[in-house]
């Protein structure tokens, strides 16, 4: 089933949802502790009138007071289309967010949208103060620029987010206070900047959206973060991914649960040695269409996309002596024979670990992958990636509102986490370019975190790479009803 394109009009719908929120009587003019000369005055005035933020019981705004992580989720939810009448909270994977907690819906909403990820120990720390860099990360993701942050290299997990936030003016009227708790004035300004960016200018009741924030994922001008001065802080990492806001959609049923797959014999394929960080072979630019070596006998064509390029533009994350673009290929080359043995025609976007899909730009590299799949009339597209940012576990993405994509993503996610024992970070919606611009059902698998030692050990292990490949192939077979 071909997926429908839903991002057209997303920002317009988002704007309508935002401005449809109940208007409360308070405004910055009524907060005695928000002087009209304050840099954050306009932000507080607009957001309080929109119902995104509220004052304290004493009638003040308390601009210098801390904001908890749960409170910030509430702000972000109200600002990005949350509607308590229609929204039903999903399962929250955080051990310290109990049933009945006042912010359950907000935390669930932000988690589903990809704005938050939690701590390495599986907690969320909802009552802890939200920090500067955590606010920047969540605002960047909600603005549709999370994917671009992945490609902004820097010394810390938050460097890419800060660089992208600076690039798009999301830090306007704020001070850089990395490692510090975020006060309410800063939070208000950041949320305001995000909404202004999405709406193409200052917020106004008559303002209509003039652009689609999701287009940022195809931007070829990826900035490099300026090195930060070392901070004497204990900062928990957050992972990196695209989280373009999307309208609330009716939930689609999850596929029927299935048992843990039995081990299957691995086809004969010589294991590929792990690369060094600087291989000496010259990169190769892919030919337009790859011809499979084994013809399909079930009539189904699957495109397997080993994420990123060997060198130049659109290279992946690194960590623990590994490169994402190498690991994704080693897994993809193992998926191919597993599917071919079961009658599939398999096309790879990169046909060797040394291939580049484009040397022109990141957007050209991404476009090559989706264009290849579309041009051959593929039935399925699976993109393989490694995560980064200090987290742990596996997550799988499908395009907003696509029920077939969700079904495939759920199959693969369940098989991977069951066979590899990785933390289950869930099946999520997103607007990645390769799953947005393909005309067939498509998913993007984030296998594990390359910069977390325990996850990296699995990624580097040939046996674990086979387990990833078998999980992907098994999920694809289940999706099509083909015996595995």
GROMACS .gro file of C-alpha atoms in nm:
model
  484
    1UNK     CA    1   0.000   0.000   0.000
    2UNK     CA    2   0.144   0.334  -0.100
    3UNK     CA    3   0.168   0.575   0.185
    4UNK     CA    4  -0.009   0.908   0.182
    5UNK     CA    5   0.190   1.225   0.215
    6UNK     CA    6   0.069   1.400   0.528
    7UNK     CA    7   0.324   1.671   0.597
    8UNK     CA    8   0.165   1.917   0.353
    9UNK     CA    9  -0.019   2.160   0.573
   10UNK     CA   10   0.127   2.024   0.898
   11UNK     CA   11   0.245   2.362   1.016
   12UNK     CA   12  -0.082   2.527   0.917
   13UNK     CA   13  -0.273   2.266   1.119
   14UNK     CA   14  -0.028   2.313   1.403
   15UNK     CA   15  -0.087   2.686   1.398
   16UNK     CA   16  -0.463   2.637   1.401
   17UNK     CA   17  -0.436   2.400   1.697
   18UNK     CA   18  -0.216   2.640   1.887
   19UNK     CA   19  -0.441   2.939   1.836
   20UNK     CA   20  -0.749   2.733   1.916
   21UNK     CA   21  -0.627   2.679   2.272
   22UNK     CA   22  -0.835   2.844   2.542
   23UNK     CA   23  -0.722   3.199   2.611
   24UNK     CA   24  -0.659   3.277   2.974
   25UNK     CA   25  -0.691   3.622   3.121
   26UNK     CA   26  -0.335   3.658   3.240
   27UNK     CA   27  -0.078   3.831   3.020
   28UNK     CA   28   0.266   3.976   3.074
   29UNK     CA   29   0.106   4.311   3.148
   30UNK     CA   30  -0.062   4.155   3.452
   31UNK     CA   31   0.254   3.995   3.590
   32UNK     CA   32   0.410   4.253   3.817
   33UNK     CA   33   0.745   4.072   3.801
   34UNK     CA   34   0.765   4.089   3.419
   35UNK     CA   35   0.861   4.447   3.331
   36UNK     CA   36   0.780   4.569   2.981
   37UNK     CA   37   1.152   4.633   2.931
   38UNK     CA   38   1.243   4.267   2.991
   39UNK     CA   39   1.389   4.084   2.689
   40UNK     CA   40   1.142   3.800   2.746
   41UNK     CA   41   0.836   4.026   2.788
   42UNK     CA   42   0.689   3.956   2.443
   43UNK     CA   43   0.740   3.582   2.482
   44UNK     CA   44   0.560   3.573   2.817
   45UNK     CA   45   0.283   3.800   2.690
   46UNK     CA   46   0.211   3.594   2.378
   47UNK     CA   47   0.243   3.250   2.538
   48UNK     CA   48   0.033   3.336   2.842
   49UNK     CA   49  -0.245   3.468   2.618
   50UNK     CA   50  -0.224   3.146   2.413
   51UNK     CA   51  -0.254   2.927   2.721
   52UNK     CA   52   0.090   2.772   2.680
   53UNK     CA   53   0.229   2.910   3.007
   54UNK     CA   54   0.061   3.036   3.321
   55UNK     CA   55   0.149   3.239   3.626
   56UNK     CA   56   0.188   3.121   3.982
   57UNK     CA   57  -0.086   3.119   4.245
   58UNK     CA   58   0.035   3.454   4.381
   59UNK     CA   59  -0.030   3.617   4.043
   60UNK     CA   60   0.336   3.649   3.953
   61UNK     CA   61   0.521   3.479   3.669
   62UNK     CA   62   0.841   3.409   3.867
   63UNK     CA   63   1.082   3.448   3.572
   64UNK     CA   64   1.387   3.340   3.773
   65UNK     CA   65   1.224   3.026   3.916
   66UNK     CA   66   1.331   2.683   3.795
   67UNK     CA   67   1.121   2.476   3.557
   68UNK     CA   68   1.096   2.101   3.611
   69UNK     CA   69   1.127   1.852   3.329
   70UNK     CA   70   0.759   1.762   3.369
   71UNK     CA   71   0.655   2.128   3.354
   72UNK     CA   72   0.856   2.180   3.040
   73UNK     CA   73   0.681   1.883   2.880
   74UNK     CA   74   0.353   2.055   2.960
   75UNK     CA   75   0.473   2.376   2.793
   76UNK     CA   76   0.597   2.193   2.484
   77UNK     CA   77   0.281   1.984   2.453
   78UNK     CA   78   0.051   2.286   2.468
   79UNK     CA   79   0.270   2.467   2.217
   80UNK     CA   80   0.281   2.187   1.959
   81UNK     CA   81  -0.078   2.076   1.916
   82UNK     CA   82  -0.161   1.870   2.226
   83UNK     CA   83  -0.536   1.845   2.279
   84UNK     CA   84  -0.646   1.672   2.600
   85UNK     CA   85  -0.991   1.601   2.455
   86UNK     CA   86  -0.857   1.378   2.180
   87UNK     CA   87  -0.519   1.262   2.307
   88UNK     CA   88  -0.482   0.926   2.483
   89UNK     CA   89  -0.154   0.866   2.660
   90UNK     CA   90   0.045   0.563   2.552
   91UNK     CA   91   0.271   0.349   2.763
   92UNK     CA   92   0.544   0.555   2.927
   93UNK     CA   93   0.873   0.362   2.951
   94UNK     CA   94   1.011   0.562   3.244
   95UNK     CA   95   1.036   0.381   3.577
   96UNK     CA   96   0.984   0.695   3.786
   97UNK     CA   97   0.665   0.824   3.617
   98UNK     CA   98   0.384   0.643   3.800
   99UNK     CA   99   0.028   0.596   3.681
  100UNK     CA  100  -0.182   0.896   3.776
  101UNK     CA  101   0.110   1.140   3.774
  102UNK     CA  102  -0.019   1.488   3.687
  103UNK     CA  103   0.205   1.519   3.378
  104UNK     CA  104   0.151   1.169   3.238
  105UNK     CA  105  -0.024   1.290   2.923
  106UNK     CA  106   0.234   1.561   2.858
  107UNK     CA  107   0.528   1.328   2.909
  108UNK     CA  108   0.368   1.062   2.688
  109UNK     CA  109   0.295   1.317   2.415
  110UNK     CA  110   0.651   1.453   2.413
  111UNK     CA  111   0.796   1.102   2.416
  112UNK     CA  112   0.581   0.993   2.121
  113UNK     CA  113   0.687   1.302   1.925
  114UNK     CA  114   1.054   1.235   1.997
  115UNK     CA  115   1.119   1.549   2.203
  116UNK     CA  116   1.233   1.355   2.511
  117UNK     CA  117   1.419   1.030   2.571
  118UNK     CA  118   1.492   0.992   2.940
  119UNK     CA  119   1.805   0.892   3.126
  120UNK     CA  120   2.042   0.603   3.074
  121UNK     CA  121   1.899   0.421   3.376
  122UNK     CA  122   1.547   0.418   3.229
  123UNK     CA  123   1.415   0.703   3.443
  124UNK     CA  124   1.286   1.045   3.337
  125UNK     CA  125   1.340   1.251   3.657
  126UNK     CA  126   1.019   1.452   3.606
  127UNK     CA  127   1.066   1.666   3.918
  128UNK     CA  128   1.428   1.756   3.840
  129UNK     CA  129   1.500   2.102   3.699
  130UNK     CA  130   1.529   2.104   3.321
  131UNK     CA  131   1.871   2.228   3.210
  132UNK     CA  132   1.971   2.475   2.941
  133UNK     CA  133   2.095   2.209   2.700
  134UNK     CA  134   1.791   1.987   2.755
  135UNK     CA  135   1.562   2.278   2.668
  136UNK     CA  136   1.765   2.354   2.356
  137UNK     CA  137   1.750   1.991   2.245
  138UNK     CA  138   1.372   1.962   2.291
  139UNK     CA  139   1.303   2.293   2.119
  140UNK     CA  140   1.524   2.203   1.822
  141UNK     CA  141   1.346   1.867   1.782
  142UNK     CA  142   1.000   2.020   1.810
  143UNK     CA  143   1.100   2.278   1.548
  144UNK     CA  144   1.177   2.007   1.296
  145UNK     CA  145   1.557   2.039   1.298
  146UNK     CA  146   1.648   1.738   1.509
  147UNK     CA  147   1.782   1.538   1.214
  148UNK     CA  148   2.012   1.821   1.113
  149UNK     CA  149   2.157   1.830   1.464
  150UNK     CA  150   2.281   1.474   1.417
  151UNK     CA  151   2.522   1.595   1.151
  152UNK     CA  152   2.656   1.891   1.349
  153UNK     CA  153   2.972   1.748   1.499
  154UNK     CA  154   3.087   1.874   1.837
  155UNK     CA  155   3.256   1.764   2.157
  156UNK     CA  156   2.940   1.715   2.364
  157UNK     CA  157   2.606   1.542   2.312
  158UNK     CA  158   2.431   1.879   2.293
  159UNK     CA  159   2.680   2.054   2.058
  160UNK     CA  160   2.481   1.981   1.744
  161UNK     CA  161   2.157   2.105   1.898
  162UNK     CA  162   2.316   2.431   2.012
  163UNK     CA  163   2.473   2.487   1.668
  164UNK     CA  164   2.144   2.429   1.486
  165UNK     CA  165   1.954   2.643   1.738
  166UNK     CA  166   2.197   2.928   1.673
  167UNK     CA  167   2.169   2.879   1.297
  168UNK     CA  168   1.791   2.918   1.295
  169UNK     CA  169   1.761   3.193   1.555
  170UNK     CA  170   1.611   2.971   1.824
  171UNK     CA  171   1.845   3.124   2.086
  172UNK     CA  172   1.737   3.480   2.016
  173UNK     CA  173   1.709   3.696   2.332
  174UNK     CA  174   1.869   3.427   2.548
  175UNK     CA  175   2.203   3.381   2.723
  176UNK     CA  176   2.418   3.072   2.687
  177UNK     CA  177   2.425   2.894   3.023
  178UNK     CA  178   2.527   2.535   2.947
  179UNK     CA  179   2.511   2.312   3.252
  180UNK     CA  180   2.277   2.545   3.441
  181UNK     CA  181   1.913   2.495   3.531
  182UNK     CA  182   1.674   2.672   3.295
  183UNK     CA  183   1.457   2.941   3.454
  184UNK     CA  184   1.100   3.021   3.347
  185UNK     CA  185   1.203   3.331   3.152
  186UNK     CA  186   1.446   3.128   2.938
  187UNK     CA  187   1.192   2.852   2.884
  188UNK     CA  188   0.927   3.102   2.773
  189UNK     CA  189   1.166   3.268   2.531
  190UNK     CA  190   1.276   2.937   2.379
  191UNK     CA  191   0.921   2.811   2.328
  192UNK     CA  192   0.827   3.146   2.177
  193UNK     CA  193   1.128   3.139   1.944
  194UNK     CA  194   1.031   2.790   1.830
  195UNK     CA  195   0.673   2.887   1.750
  196UNK     CA  196   0.791   3.203   1.574
  197UNK     CA  197   1.030   2.996   1.364
  198UNK     CA  198   0.762   2.742   1.271
  199UNK     CA  199   0.515   3.017   1.183
  200UNK     CA  200   0.769   3.216   0.983
  201UNK     CA  201   0.772   3.525   1.202
  202UNK     CA  202   0.646   3.683   1.523
  203UNK     CA  203   0.337   3.519   1.666
  204UNK     CA  204   0.009   3.691   1.609
  205UNK     CA  205  -0.350   3.568   1.628
  206UNK     CA  206  -0.384   3.620   1.252
  207UNK     CA  207  -0.048   3.468   1.166
  208UNK     CA  208  -0.057   3.176   0.925
  209UNK     CA  209   0.218   2.931   0.854
  210UNK     CA  210   0.432   3.002   0.548
  211UNK     CA  211   0.662   2.702   0.551
  212UNK     CA  212   0.714   2.343   0.648
  213UNK     CA  213   0.966   2.297   0.925
  214UNK     CA  214   1.026   1.939   0.817
  215UNK     CA  215   1.211   2.061   0.509
  216UNK     CA  216   1.506   2.127   0.738
  217UNK     CA  217   1.593   1.757   0.720
  218UNK     CA  218   1.695   1.810   0.357
  219UNK     CA  219   1.905   2.121   0.422
  220UNK     CA  220   2.253   2.074   0.278
  221UNK     CA  221   2.423   2.345   0.485
  222UNK     CA  222   2.497   2.153   0.803
  223UNK     CA  223   2.686   2.373   1.050
  224UNK     CA  224   2.972   2.254   1.266
  225UNK     CA  225   2.938   2.341   1.633
  226UNK     CA  226   3.201   2.567   1.783
  227UNK     CA  227   3.400   2.376   2.048
  228UNK     CA  228   3.265   2.449   2.393
  229UNK     CA  229   3.475   2.529   2.696
  230UNK     CA  230   3.475   2.223   2.925
  231UNK     CA  231   3.190   2.238   3.172
  232UNK     CA  232   3.220   2.099   3.525
  233UNK     CA  233   2.876   1.946   3.514
  234UNK     CA  234   2.716   1.603   3.521
  235UNK     CA  235   2.495   1.611   3.216
  236UNK     CA  236   2.283   1.311   3.114
  237UNK     CA  237   2.291   1.251   2.739
  238UNK     CA  238   1.987   1.259   2.515
  239UNK     CA  239   1.977   1.083   2.180
  240UNK     CA  240   1.947   1.254   1.844
  241UNK     CA  241   1.671   1.217   1.589
  242UNK     CA  242   1.426   1.404   1.376
  243UNK     CA  243   1.102   1.502   1.545
  244UNK     CA  244   0.903   1.722   1.310
  245UNK     CA  245   0.572   1.815   1.475
  246UNK     CA  246   0.271   1.638   1.329
  247UNK     CA  247  -0.106   1.660   1.380
  248UNK     CA  248  -0.273   1.423   1.626
  249UNK     CA  249  -0.403   1.123   1.433
  250UNK     CA  250  -0.637   0.840   1.517
  251UNK     CA  251  -0.437   0.551   1.666
  252UNK     CA  252  -0.375   0.248   1.449
  253UNK     CA  253  -0.387  -0.104   1.593
  254UNK     CA  254  -0.061  -0.275   1.675
  255UNK     CA  255   0.007  -0.608   1.505
  256UNK     CA  256  -0.063  -0.923   1.698
  257UNK     CA  257   0.213  -1.015   1.939
  258UNK     CA  258   0.430  -1.303   1.834
  259UNK     CA  259   0.669  -1.538   2.013
  260UNK     CA  260   1.042  -1.490   2.028
  261UNK     CA  261   1.184  -1.617   1.698
  262UNK     CA  262   1.366  -1.949   1.699
  263UNK     CA  263   1.732  -1.934   1.599
  264UNK     CA  264   1.781  -1.987   1.230
  265UNK     CA  265   2.081  -2.115   1.043
  266UNK     CA  266   2.296  -1.839   0.907
  267UNK     CA  267   2.376  -1.847   0.538
  268UNK     CA  268   2.736  -1.879   0.437
  269UNK     CA  269   2.885  -1.534   0.403
  270UNK     CA  270   3.239  -1.449   0.493
  271UNK     CA  271   3.244  -1.210   0.789
  272UNK     CA  272   3.363  -0.863   0.702
  273UNK     CA  273   3.654  -0.737   0.913
  274UNK     CA  274   3.592  -0.424   1.118
  275UNK     CA  275   3.736  -0.114   0.950
  276UNK     CA  276   3.984   0.132   1.088
  277UNK     CA  277   3.868   0.489   1.121
  278UNK     CA  278   4.069   0.589   0.814
  279UNK     CA  279   4.047   0.320   0.541
  280UNK     CA  280   4.282   0.382   0.252
  281UNK     CA  281   4.064   0.274  -0.040
  282UNK     CA  282   3.917   0.545  -0.257
  283UNK     CA  283   3.538   0.589  -0.220
  284UNK     CA  284   3.303   0.489  -0.501
  285UNK     CA  285   2.993   0.677  -0.614
  286UNK     CA  286   2.701   0.443  -0.678
  287UNK     CA  287   2.575   0.367  -1.025
  288UNK     CA  288   2.209   0.472  -1.071
  289UNK     CA  289   2.051   0.125  -1.032
  290UNK     CA  290   2.192  -0.192  -0.879
  291UNK     CA  291   2.108  -0.520  -1.055
  292UNK     CA  292   2.039  -0.801  -0.804
  293UNK     CA  293   2.238  -1.120  -0.846
  294UNK     CA  294   1.945  -1.348  -0.759
  295UNK     CA  295   1.613  -1.289  -0.940
  296UNK     CA  296   1.299  -1.255  -0.732
  297UNK     CA  297   1.060  -1.549  -0.731
  298UNK     CA  298   0.790  -1.394  -0.515
  299UNK     CA  299   0.761  -1.072  -0.712
  300UNK     CA  300   0.856  -0.850  -0.419
  301UNK     CA  301   1.138  -0.596  -0.426
  302UNK     CA  302   1.292  -0.465  -0.105
  303UNK     CA  303   1.540  -0.177  -0.092
  304UNK     CA  304   1.789  -0.203   0.195
  305UNK     CA  305   1.957   0.128   0.274
  306UNK     CA  306   2.283   0.116   0.472
  307UNK     CA  307   2.265   0.464   0.620
  308UNK     CA  308   2.522   0.734   0.538
  309UNK     CA  309   2.823   0.748   0.306
  310UNK     CA  310   3.172   0.604   0.330
  311UNK     CA  311   3.334   0.950   0.313
  312UNK     CA  312   3.272   1.316   0.231
  313UNK     CA  313   2.917   1.435   0.288
  314UNK     CA  314   2.649   1.254   0.489
  315UNK     CA  315   2.890   1.045   0.692
  316UNK     CA  316   2.751   0.898   1.011
  317UNK     CA  317   2.820   0.913   1.381
  318UNK     CA  318   3.134   0.769   1.541
  319UNK     CA  319   3.212   0.618   1.878
  320UNK     CA  320   3.413   0.347   2.048
  321UNK     CA  321   3.636   0.310   1.741
  322UNK     CA  322   3.339   0.248   1.511
  323UNK     CA  323   3.185   0.441   1.222
  324UNK     CA  324   2.812   0.431   1.164
  325UNK     CA  325   2.842   0.409   0.785
  326UNK     CA  326   3.050   0.092   0.817
  327UNK     CA  327   2.827  -0.083   1.072
  328UNK     CA  328   2.511  -0.011   0.875
  329UNK     CA  329   2.664  -0.169   0.566
  330UNK     CA  330   2.783  -0.480   0.752
  331UNK     CA  331   2.430  -0.539   0.879
  332UNK     CA  332   2.270  -0.461   0.541
  333UNK     CA  333   2.494  -0.704   0.351
  334UNK     CA  334   2.379  -0.980   0.587
  335UNK     CA  335   2.011  -0.895   0.537
  336UNK     CA  336   2.043  -0.931   0.160
  337UNK     CA  337   2.108  -1.310   0.136
  338UNK     CA  338   1.851  -1.382   0.407
  339UNK     CA  339   1.581  -1.215   0.198
  340UNK     CA  340   1.704  -1.353  -0.135
  341UNK     CA  341   1.686  -1.706   0.003
  342UNK     CA  342   1.318  -1.639   0.070
  343UNK     CA  343   1.242  -1.522  -0.281
  344UNK     CA  344   1.284  -1.144  -0.252
  345UNK     CA  345   1.455  -0.919  -0.503
  346UNK     CA  346   1.694  -0.711  -0.288
  347UNK     CA  347   1.840  -0.379  -0.401
  348UNK     CA  348   2.106  -0.204  -0.191
  349UNK     CA  349   2.154   0.172  -0.199
  350UNK     CA  350   2.525   0.110  -0.129
  351UNK     CA  351   2.678  -0.200  -0.282
  352UNK     CA  352   3.004  -0.199  -0.086
  353UNK     CA  353   3.125  -0.047   0.238
  354UNK     CA  354   3.324   0.205   0.031
  355UNK     CA  355   3.026   0.344  -0.164
  356UNK     CA  356   2.894   0.698  -0.152
  357UNK     CA  357   2.543   0.775  -0.271
  358UNK     CA  358   2.652   1.130  -0.349
  359UNK     CA  359   2.957   1.351  -0.303
  360UNK     CA  360   2.757   1.668  -0.365
  361UNK     CA  361   2.558   1.727  -0.046
  362UNK     CA  362   2.370   1.551   0.231
  363UNK     CA  363   2.038   1.634   0.068
  364UNK     CA  364   2.158   1.482  -0.261
  365UNK     CA  365   2.269   1.168  -0.077
  366UNK     CA  366   1.930   1.133   0.089
  367UNK     CA  367   1.747   1.206  -0.237
  368UNK     CA  368   1.944   0.935  -0.420
  369UNK     CA  369   1.818   0.671  -0.180
  370UNK     CA  370   1.449   0.756  -0.205
  371UNK     CA  371   1.471   0.822  -0.580
  372UNK     CA  372   1.629   0.479  -0.636
  373UNK     CA  373   1.350   0.306  -0.447
  374UNK     CA  374   1.081   0.505  -0.628
  375UNK     CA  375   1.234   0.455  -0.973
  376UNK     CA  376   1.237   0.075  -0.949
  377UNK     CA  377   0.890   0.053  -0.798
  378UNK     CA  378   1.010  -0.112  -0.479
  379UNK     CA  379   0.757  -0.267  -0.244
  380UNK     CA  380   0.945  -0.185   0.076
  381UNK     CA  381   1.225   0.042   0.196
  382UNK     CA  382   1.431  -0.025   0.510
  383UNK     CA  383   1.698   0.221   0.622
  384UNK     CA  384   1.954   0.102   0.879
  385UNK     CA  385   2.124   0.345   1.117
  386UNK     CA  386   2.313   0.370   1.446
  387UNK     CA  387   2.203   0.617   1.709
  388UNK     CA  388   2.426   0.860   1.901
  389UNK     CA  389   2.400   1.100   2.189
  390UNK     CA  390   2.477   0.896   2.499
  391UNK     CA  391   2.158   0.689   2.523
  392UNK     CA  392   2.107   0.315   2.492
  393UNK     CA  393   1.874   0.080   2.307
  394UNK     CA  394   1.682   0.039   1.983
  395UNK     CA  395   1.404   0.245   1.824
  396UNK     CA  396   1.231   0.219   1.489
  397UNK     CA  397   1.063   0.500   1.296
  398UNK     CA  398   0.782   0.512   1.043
  399UNK     CA  399   0.634   0.809   0.860
  400UNK     CA  400   0.362   1.009   1.034
  401UNK     CA  401   0.026   0.833   1.036
  402UNK     CA  402   0.129   0.547   0.807
  403UNK     CA  403  -0.036   0.231   0.944
  404UNK     CA  404   0.165  -0.004   0.721
  405UNK     CA  405   0.488   0.162   0.828
  406UNK     CA  406   0.390   0.123   1.192
  407UNK     CA  407   0.312  -0.245   1.141
  408UNK     CA  408   0.649  -0.315   0.975
  409UNK     CA  409   0.835  -0.106   1.234
  410UNK     CA  410   0.669  -0.298   1.517
  411UNK     CA  411   0.765  -0.636   1.372
  412UNK     CA  412   1.131  -0.536   1.329
  413UNK     CA  413   1.151  -0.352   1.662
  414UNK     CA  414   1.017  -0.651   1.852
  415UNK     CA  415   1.248  -0.899   1.683
  416UNK     CA  416   1.557  -0.682   1.735
  417UNK     CA  417   1.498  -0.611   2.103
  418UNK     CA  418   1.405  -0.975   2.167
  419UNK     CA  419   1.707  -1.128   1.993
  420UNK     CA  420   1.968  -0.865   2.084
  421UNK     CA  421   1.845  -0.781   2.434
  422UNK     CA  422   1.872  -0.409   2.366
  423UNK     CA  423   1.654  -0.164   2.555
  424UNK     CA  424   1.321  -0.115   2.376
  425UNK     CA  425   1.291   0.257   2.307
  426UNK     CA  426   0.974   0.201   2.109
  427UNK     CA  427   0.820   0.248   1.766
  428UNK     CA  428   0.789   0.616   1.679
  429UNK     CA  429   0.667   0.855   1.411
  430UNK     CA  430   0.912   1.090   1.239
  431UNK     CA  431   0.974   1.285   0.919
  432UNK     CA  432   1.316   1.159   0.811
  433UNK     CA  433   1.376   1.239   0.444
  434UNK     CA  434   1.421   0.878   0.337
  435UNK     CA  435   1.090   0.763   0.485
  436UNK     CA  436   0.912   1.085   0.391
  437UNK     CA  437   1.006   1.087   0.022
  438UNK     CA  438   0.968   0.717  -0.060
  439UNK     CA  439   0.638   0.620  -0.220
  440UNK     CA  440   0.626   0.273  -0.064
  441UNK     CA  441   0.606   0.158   0.299
  442UNK     CA  442   0.931   0.263   0.465
  443UNK     CA  443   1.093   0.246   0.807
  444UNK     CA  444   1.418   0.362   0.965
  445UNK     CA  445   1.586   0.142   1.226
  446UNK     CA  446   1.816   0.295   1.488
  447UNK     CA  447   1.997  -0.024   1.587
  448UNK     CA  448   2.180   0.095   1.900
  449UNK     CA  449   2.395   0.381   2.030
  450UNK     CA  450   2.740   0.377   1.874
  451UNK     CA  451   2.882   0.608   2.142
  452UNK     CA  452   2.765   0.393   2.436
  453UNK     CA  453   3.014   0.115   2.513
  454UNK     CA  454   2.764  -0.166   2.580
  455UNK     CA  455   2.564  -0.087   2.265
  456UNK     CA  456   2.879  -0.045   2.057
  457UNK     CA  457   3.000  -0.391   2.162
  458UNK     CA  458   2.688  -0.540   2.001
  459UNK     CA  459   2.726  -0.330   1.688
  460UNK     CA  460   3.087  -0.440   1.643
  461UNK     CA  461   3.022  -0.811   1.698
  462UNK     CA  462   2.973  -1.018   1.381
  463UNK     CA  463   2.729  -1.252   1.554
  464UNK     CA  464   2.520  -0.962   1.677
  465UNK     CA  465   2.524  -0.812   1.329
  466UNK     CA  466   2.374  -1.140   1.205
  467UNK     CA  467   2.110  -1.115   1.477
  468UNK     CA  468   2.020  -0.765   1.359
  469UNK     CA  469   2.003  -0.891   1.001
  470UNK     CA  470   1.786  -1.189   1.093
  471UNK     CA  471   1.551  -0.965   1.294
  472UNK     CA  472   1.512  -0.727   1.000
  473UNK     CA  473   1.456  -1.009   0.751
  474UNK     CA  474   1.212  -1.187   0.983
  475UNK     CA  475   1.012  -0.867   1.031
  476UNK     CA  476   0.995  -0.811   0.655
  477UNK     CA  477   0.875  -1.167   0.600
  478UNK     CA  478   0.607  -1.129   0.866
  479UNK     CA  479   0.493  -0.804   0.707
  480UNK     CA  480   0.442  -0.973   0.368
  481UNK     CA  481   0.318  -1.304   0.512
  482UNK     CA  482   0.621  -1.491   0.377
  483UNK     CA  483   0.744  -1.790   0.576
  484UNK     CA  484   1.076  -1.729   0.751
   0.00000   0.00000   0.00000
